[in-house]
mmCIF file of C-alpha atoms and ligand atoms in Angstrom:
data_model
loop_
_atom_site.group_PDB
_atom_site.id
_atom_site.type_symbol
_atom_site.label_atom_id
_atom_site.label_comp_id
_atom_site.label_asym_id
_atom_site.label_seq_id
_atom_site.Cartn_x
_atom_site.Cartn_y
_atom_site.Cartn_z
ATOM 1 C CA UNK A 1 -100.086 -74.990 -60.890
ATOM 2 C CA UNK A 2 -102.522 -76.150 -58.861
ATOM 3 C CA UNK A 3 -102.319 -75.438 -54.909
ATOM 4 C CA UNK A 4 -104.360 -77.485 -52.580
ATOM 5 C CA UNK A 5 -104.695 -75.476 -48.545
ATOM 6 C CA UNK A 6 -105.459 -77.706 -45.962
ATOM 7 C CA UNK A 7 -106.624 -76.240 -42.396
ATOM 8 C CA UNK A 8 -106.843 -79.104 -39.664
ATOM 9 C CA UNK A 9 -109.453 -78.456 -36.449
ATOM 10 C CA UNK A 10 -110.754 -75.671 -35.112
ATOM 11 C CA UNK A 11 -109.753 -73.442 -37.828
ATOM 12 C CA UNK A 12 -113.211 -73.451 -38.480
ATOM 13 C CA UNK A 13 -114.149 -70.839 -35.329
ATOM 14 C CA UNK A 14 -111.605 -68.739 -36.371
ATOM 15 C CA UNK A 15 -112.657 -64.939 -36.110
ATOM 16 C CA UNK A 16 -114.161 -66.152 -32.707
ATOM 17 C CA UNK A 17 -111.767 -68.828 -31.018
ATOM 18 C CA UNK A 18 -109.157 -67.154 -29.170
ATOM 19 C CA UNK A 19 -108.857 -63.902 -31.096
ATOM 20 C CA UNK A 20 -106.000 -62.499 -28.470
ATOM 21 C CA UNK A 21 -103.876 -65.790 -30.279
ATOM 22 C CA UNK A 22 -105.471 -65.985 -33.585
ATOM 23 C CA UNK A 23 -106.341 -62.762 -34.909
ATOM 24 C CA UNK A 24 -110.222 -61.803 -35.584
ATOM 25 C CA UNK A 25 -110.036 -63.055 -39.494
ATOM 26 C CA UNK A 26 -112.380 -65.587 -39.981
ATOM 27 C CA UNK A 27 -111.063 -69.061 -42.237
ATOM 28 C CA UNK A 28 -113.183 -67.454 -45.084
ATOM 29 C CA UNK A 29 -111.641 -64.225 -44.750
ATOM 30 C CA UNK A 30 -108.205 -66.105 -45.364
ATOM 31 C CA UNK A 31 -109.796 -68.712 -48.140
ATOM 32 C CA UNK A 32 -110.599 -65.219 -50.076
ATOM 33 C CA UNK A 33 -107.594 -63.617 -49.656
ATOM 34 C CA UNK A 34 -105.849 -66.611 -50.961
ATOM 35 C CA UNK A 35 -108.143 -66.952 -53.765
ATOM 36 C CA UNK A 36 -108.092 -63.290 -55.104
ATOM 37 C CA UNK A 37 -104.306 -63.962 -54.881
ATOM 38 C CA UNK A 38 -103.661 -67.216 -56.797
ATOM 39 C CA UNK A 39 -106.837 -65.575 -59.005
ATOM 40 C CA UNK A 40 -104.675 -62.853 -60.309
ATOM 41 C CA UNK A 41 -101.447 -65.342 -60.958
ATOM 42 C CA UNK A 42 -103.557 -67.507 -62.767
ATOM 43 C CA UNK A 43 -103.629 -70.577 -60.139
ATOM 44 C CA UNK A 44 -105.709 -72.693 -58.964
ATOM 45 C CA UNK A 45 -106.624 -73.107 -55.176
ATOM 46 C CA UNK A 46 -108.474 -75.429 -53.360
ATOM 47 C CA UNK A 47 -109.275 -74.747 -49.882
ATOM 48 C CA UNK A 48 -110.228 -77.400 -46.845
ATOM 49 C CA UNK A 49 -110.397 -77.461 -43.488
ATOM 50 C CA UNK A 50 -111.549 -80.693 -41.459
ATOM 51 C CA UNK A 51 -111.625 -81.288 -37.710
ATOM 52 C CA UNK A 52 -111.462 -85.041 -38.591
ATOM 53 C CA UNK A 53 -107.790 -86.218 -39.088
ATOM 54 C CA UNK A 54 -108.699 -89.024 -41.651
ATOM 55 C CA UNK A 55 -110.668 -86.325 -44.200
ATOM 56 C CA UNK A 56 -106.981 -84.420 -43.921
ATOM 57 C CA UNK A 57 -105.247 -87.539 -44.686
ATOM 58 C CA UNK A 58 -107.362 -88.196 -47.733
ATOM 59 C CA UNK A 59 -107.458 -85.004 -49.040
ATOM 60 C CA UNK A 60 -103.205 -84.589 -48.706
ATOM 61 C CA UNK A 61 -102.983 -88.259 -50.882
ATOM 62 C CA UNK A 62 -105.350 -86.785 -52.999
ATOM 63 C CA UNK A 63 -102.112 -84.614 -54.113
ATOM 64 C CA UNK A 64 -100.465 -87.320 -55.380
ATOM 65 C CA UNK A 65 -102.394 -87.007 -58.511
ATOM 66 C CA UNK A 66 -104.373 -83.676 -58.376
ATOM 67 C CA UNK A 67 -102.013 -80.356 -56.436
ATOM 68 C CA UNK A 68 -98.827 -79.605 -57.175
ATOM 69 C CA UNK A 69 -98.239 -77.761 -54.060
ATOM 70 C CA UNK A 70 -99.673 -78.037 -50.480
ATOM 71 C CA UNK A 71 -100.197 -75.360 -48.081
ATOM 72 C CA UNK A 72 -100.651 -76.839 -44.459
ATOM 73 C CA UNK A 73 -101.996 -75.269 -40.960
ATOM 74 C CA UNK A 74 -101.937 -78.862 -39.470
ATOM 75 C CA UNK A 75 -103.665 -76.877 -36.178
ATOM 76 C CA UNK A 76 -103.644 -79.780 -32.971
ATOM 77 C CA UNK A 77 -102.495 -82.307 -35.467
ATOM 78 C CA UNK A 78 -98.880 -80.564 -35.755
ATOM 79 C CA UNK A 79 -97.674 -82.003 -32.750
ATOM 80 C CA UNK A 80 -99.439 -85.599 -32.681
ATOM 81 C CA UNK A 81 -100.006 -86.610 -36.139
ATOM 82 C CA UNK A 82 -97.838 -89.060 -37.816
ATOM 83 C CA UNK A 83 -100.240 -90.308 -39.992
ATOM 84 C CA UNK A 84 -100.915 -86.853 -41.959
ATOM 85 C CA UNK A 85 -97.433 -86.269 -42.019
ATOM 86 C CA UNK A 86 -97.157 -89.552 -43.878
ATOM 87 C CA UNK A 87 -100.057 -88.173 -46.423
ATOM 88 C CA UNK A 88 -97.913 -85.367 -47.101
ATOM 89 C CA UNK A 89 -94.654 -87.272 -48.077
ATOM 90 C CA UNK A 90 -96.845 -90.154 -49.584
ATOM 91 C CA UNK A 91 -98.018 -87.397 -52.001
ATOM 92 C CA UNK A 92 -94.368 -86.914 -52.932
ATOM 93 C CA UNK A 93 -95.568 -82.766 -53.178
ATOM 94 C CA UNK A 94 -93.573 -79.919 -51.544
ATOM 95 C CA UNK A 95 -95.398 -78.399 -48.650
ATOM 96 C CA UNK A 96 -95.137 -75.281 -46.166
ATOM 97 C CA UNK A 97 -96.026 -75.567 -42.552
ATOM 98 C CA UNK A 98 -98.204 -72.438 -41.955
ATOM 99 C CA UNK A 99 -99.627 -71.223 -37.933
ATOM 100 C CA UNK A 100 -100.773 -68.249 -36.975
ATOM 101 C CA UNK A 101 -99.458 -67.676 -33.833
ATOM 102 C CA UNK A 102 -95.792 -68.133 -33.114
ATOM 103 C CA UNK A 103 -95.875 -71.592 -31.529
ATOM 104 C CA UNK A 104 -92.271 -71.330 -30.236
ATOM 105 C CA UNK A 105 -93.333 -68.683 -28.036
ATOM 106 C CA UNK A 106 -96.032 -70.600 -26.790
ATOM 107 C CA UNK A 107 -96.351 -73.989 -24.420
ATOM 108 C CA UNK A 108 -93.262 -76.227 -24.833
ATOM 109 C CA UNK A 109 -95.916 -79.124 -26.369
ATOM 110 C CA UNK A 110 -96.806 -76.726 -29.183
ATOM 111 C CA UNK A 111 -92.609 -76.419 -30.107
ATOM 112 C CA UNK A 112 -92.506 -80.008 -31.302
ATOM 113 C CA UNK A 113 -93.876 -79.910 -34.872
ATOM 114 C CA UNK A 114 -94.509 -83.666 -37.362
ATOM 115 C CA UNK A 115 -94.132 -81.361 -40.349
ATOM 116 C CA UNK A 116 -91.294 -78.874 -39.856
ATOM 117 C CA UNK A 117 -88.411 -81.465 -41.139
ATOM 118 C CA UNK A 118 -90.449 -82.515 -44.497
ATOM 119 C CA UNK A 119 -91.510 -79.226 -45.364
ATOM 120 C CA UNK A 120 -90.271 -76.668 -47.755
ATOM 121 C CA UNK A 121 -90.186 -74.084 -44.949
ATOM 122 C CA UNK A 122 -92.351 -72.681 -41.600
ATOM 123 C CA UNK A 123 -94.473 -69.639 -41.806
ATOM 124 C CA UNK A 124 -95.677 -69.218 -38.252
ATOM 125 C CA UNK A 125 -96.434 -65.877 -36.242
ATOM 126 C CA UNK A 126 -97.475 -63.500 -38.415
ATOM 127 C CA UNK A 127 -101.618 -63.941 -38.051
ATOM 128 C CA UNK A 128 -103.729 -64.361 -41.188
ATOM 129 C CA UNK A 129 -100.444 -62.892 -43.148
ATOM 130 C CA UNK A 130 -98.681 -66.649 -42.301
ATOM 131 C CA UNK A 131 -101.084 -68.085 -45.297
ATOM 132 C CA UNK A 132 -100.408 -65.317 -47.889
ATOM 133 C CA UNK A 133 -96.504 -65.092 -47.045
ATOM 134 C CA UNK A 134 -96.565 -68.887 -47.929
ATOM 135 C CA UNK A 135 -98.383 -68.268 -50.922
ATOM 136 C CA UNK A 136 -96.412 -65.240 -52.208
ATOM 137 C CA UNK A 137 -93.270 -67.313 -51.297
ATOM 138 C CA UNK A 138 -94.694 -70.174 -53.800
ATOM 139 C CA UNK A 139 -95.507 -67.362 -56.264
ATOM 140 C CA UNK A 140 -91.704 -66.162 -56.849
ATOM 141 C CA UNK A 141 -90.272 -69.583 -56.723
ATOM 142 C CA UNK A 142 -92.375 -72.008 -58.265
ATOM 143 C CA UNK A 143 -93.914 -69.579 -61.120
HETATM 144 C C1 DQA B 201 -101.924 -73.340 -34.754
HETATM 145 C C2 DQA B 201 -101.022 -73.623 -33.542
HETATM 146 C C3 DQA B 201 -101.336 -74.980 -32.926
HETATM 147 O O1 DQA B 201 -100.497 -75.230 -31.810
HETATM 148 C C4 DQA B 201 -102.771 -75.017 -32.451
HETATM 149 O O2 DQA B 201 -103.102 -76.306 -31.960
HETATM 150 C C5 DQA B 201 -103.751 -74.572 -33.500
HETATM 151 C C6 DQA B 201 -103.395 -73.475 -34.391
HETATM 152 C C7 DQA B 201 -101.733 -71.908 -35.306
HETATM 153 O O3 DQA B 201 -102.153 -71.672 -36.429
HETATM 154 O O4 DQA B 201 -101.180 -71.041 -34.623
HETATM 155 O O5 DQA B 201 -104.875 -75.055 -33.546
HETATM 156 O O6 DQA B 201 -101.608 -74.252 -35.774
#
């Protein structure tokens, strides 16, 4: 099983950006927690982020033929972008919506989501946890 994670922008400055919101775990903090996870199931686990909306969209059709499974923290993009949402059902491969923060407890713009209908399922709330509860969840289903 091969896993592709894809973090849209500004996951980058995580650790720094916002910490009161987004915890103090860096992205690759979370990329190795992930990894020594998948690492001891046997799976393989790419990792991207991108601030740039058309390096997300390429790397989600690139699951057509290479992941079997896509975790997603589509950051700013959840609530604007129907183009990566179309990368995700073009690659015809079960996702899960993953945020950090709880982002129906947050501005009304953030409780609109282009994801939350084609995916698998929403993680969101639960800090750097939201990445390894998706994985875990993958783990006991899809194993
Ligand atoms: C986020 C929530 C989004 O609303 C926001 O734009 C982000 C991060 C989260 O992980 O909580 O950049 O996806």
């Amino acid at each position: 099983m091969r896993i592709l994670v894809l973090h849209g922008p500004n996951l980058n400055l995580l650790g720094k950006r916002e910490p009161e919101t987004y915890g103090t775990a860096t992205l690759d903090q979370i990329n190795k927690n992930l990894s020594t996870l998948a690492g001891r199931h046997k799976l393989d686990i790419n990792c991207f982020q991108s601030n740039c909306e058309g390096e997300l969209i390429t790397k989600a059709g690139s699951a057509l033929t290479d992941y079997d499974f896509i975790i997603i923290n589509p950051a700013g993009f959840t609530h604007t972008s129907v183009a990566l949402r179309d990368a995700l059902l073009a690659s015809g491969k079960p996702c899960i919506e993953v945020h950090l923060s709880n982002i129906y407890k947050r501005e009304e713009f953030r409780h609109f989501s282009y994801f939350s209908d084609i995916a698998v399922g929403v993680i969101s709330g639960f800090g750097e946890h939201s990445y390894i509860f998706a994985l875990e969840y993958i783990i006991k289903n899809y194993l």
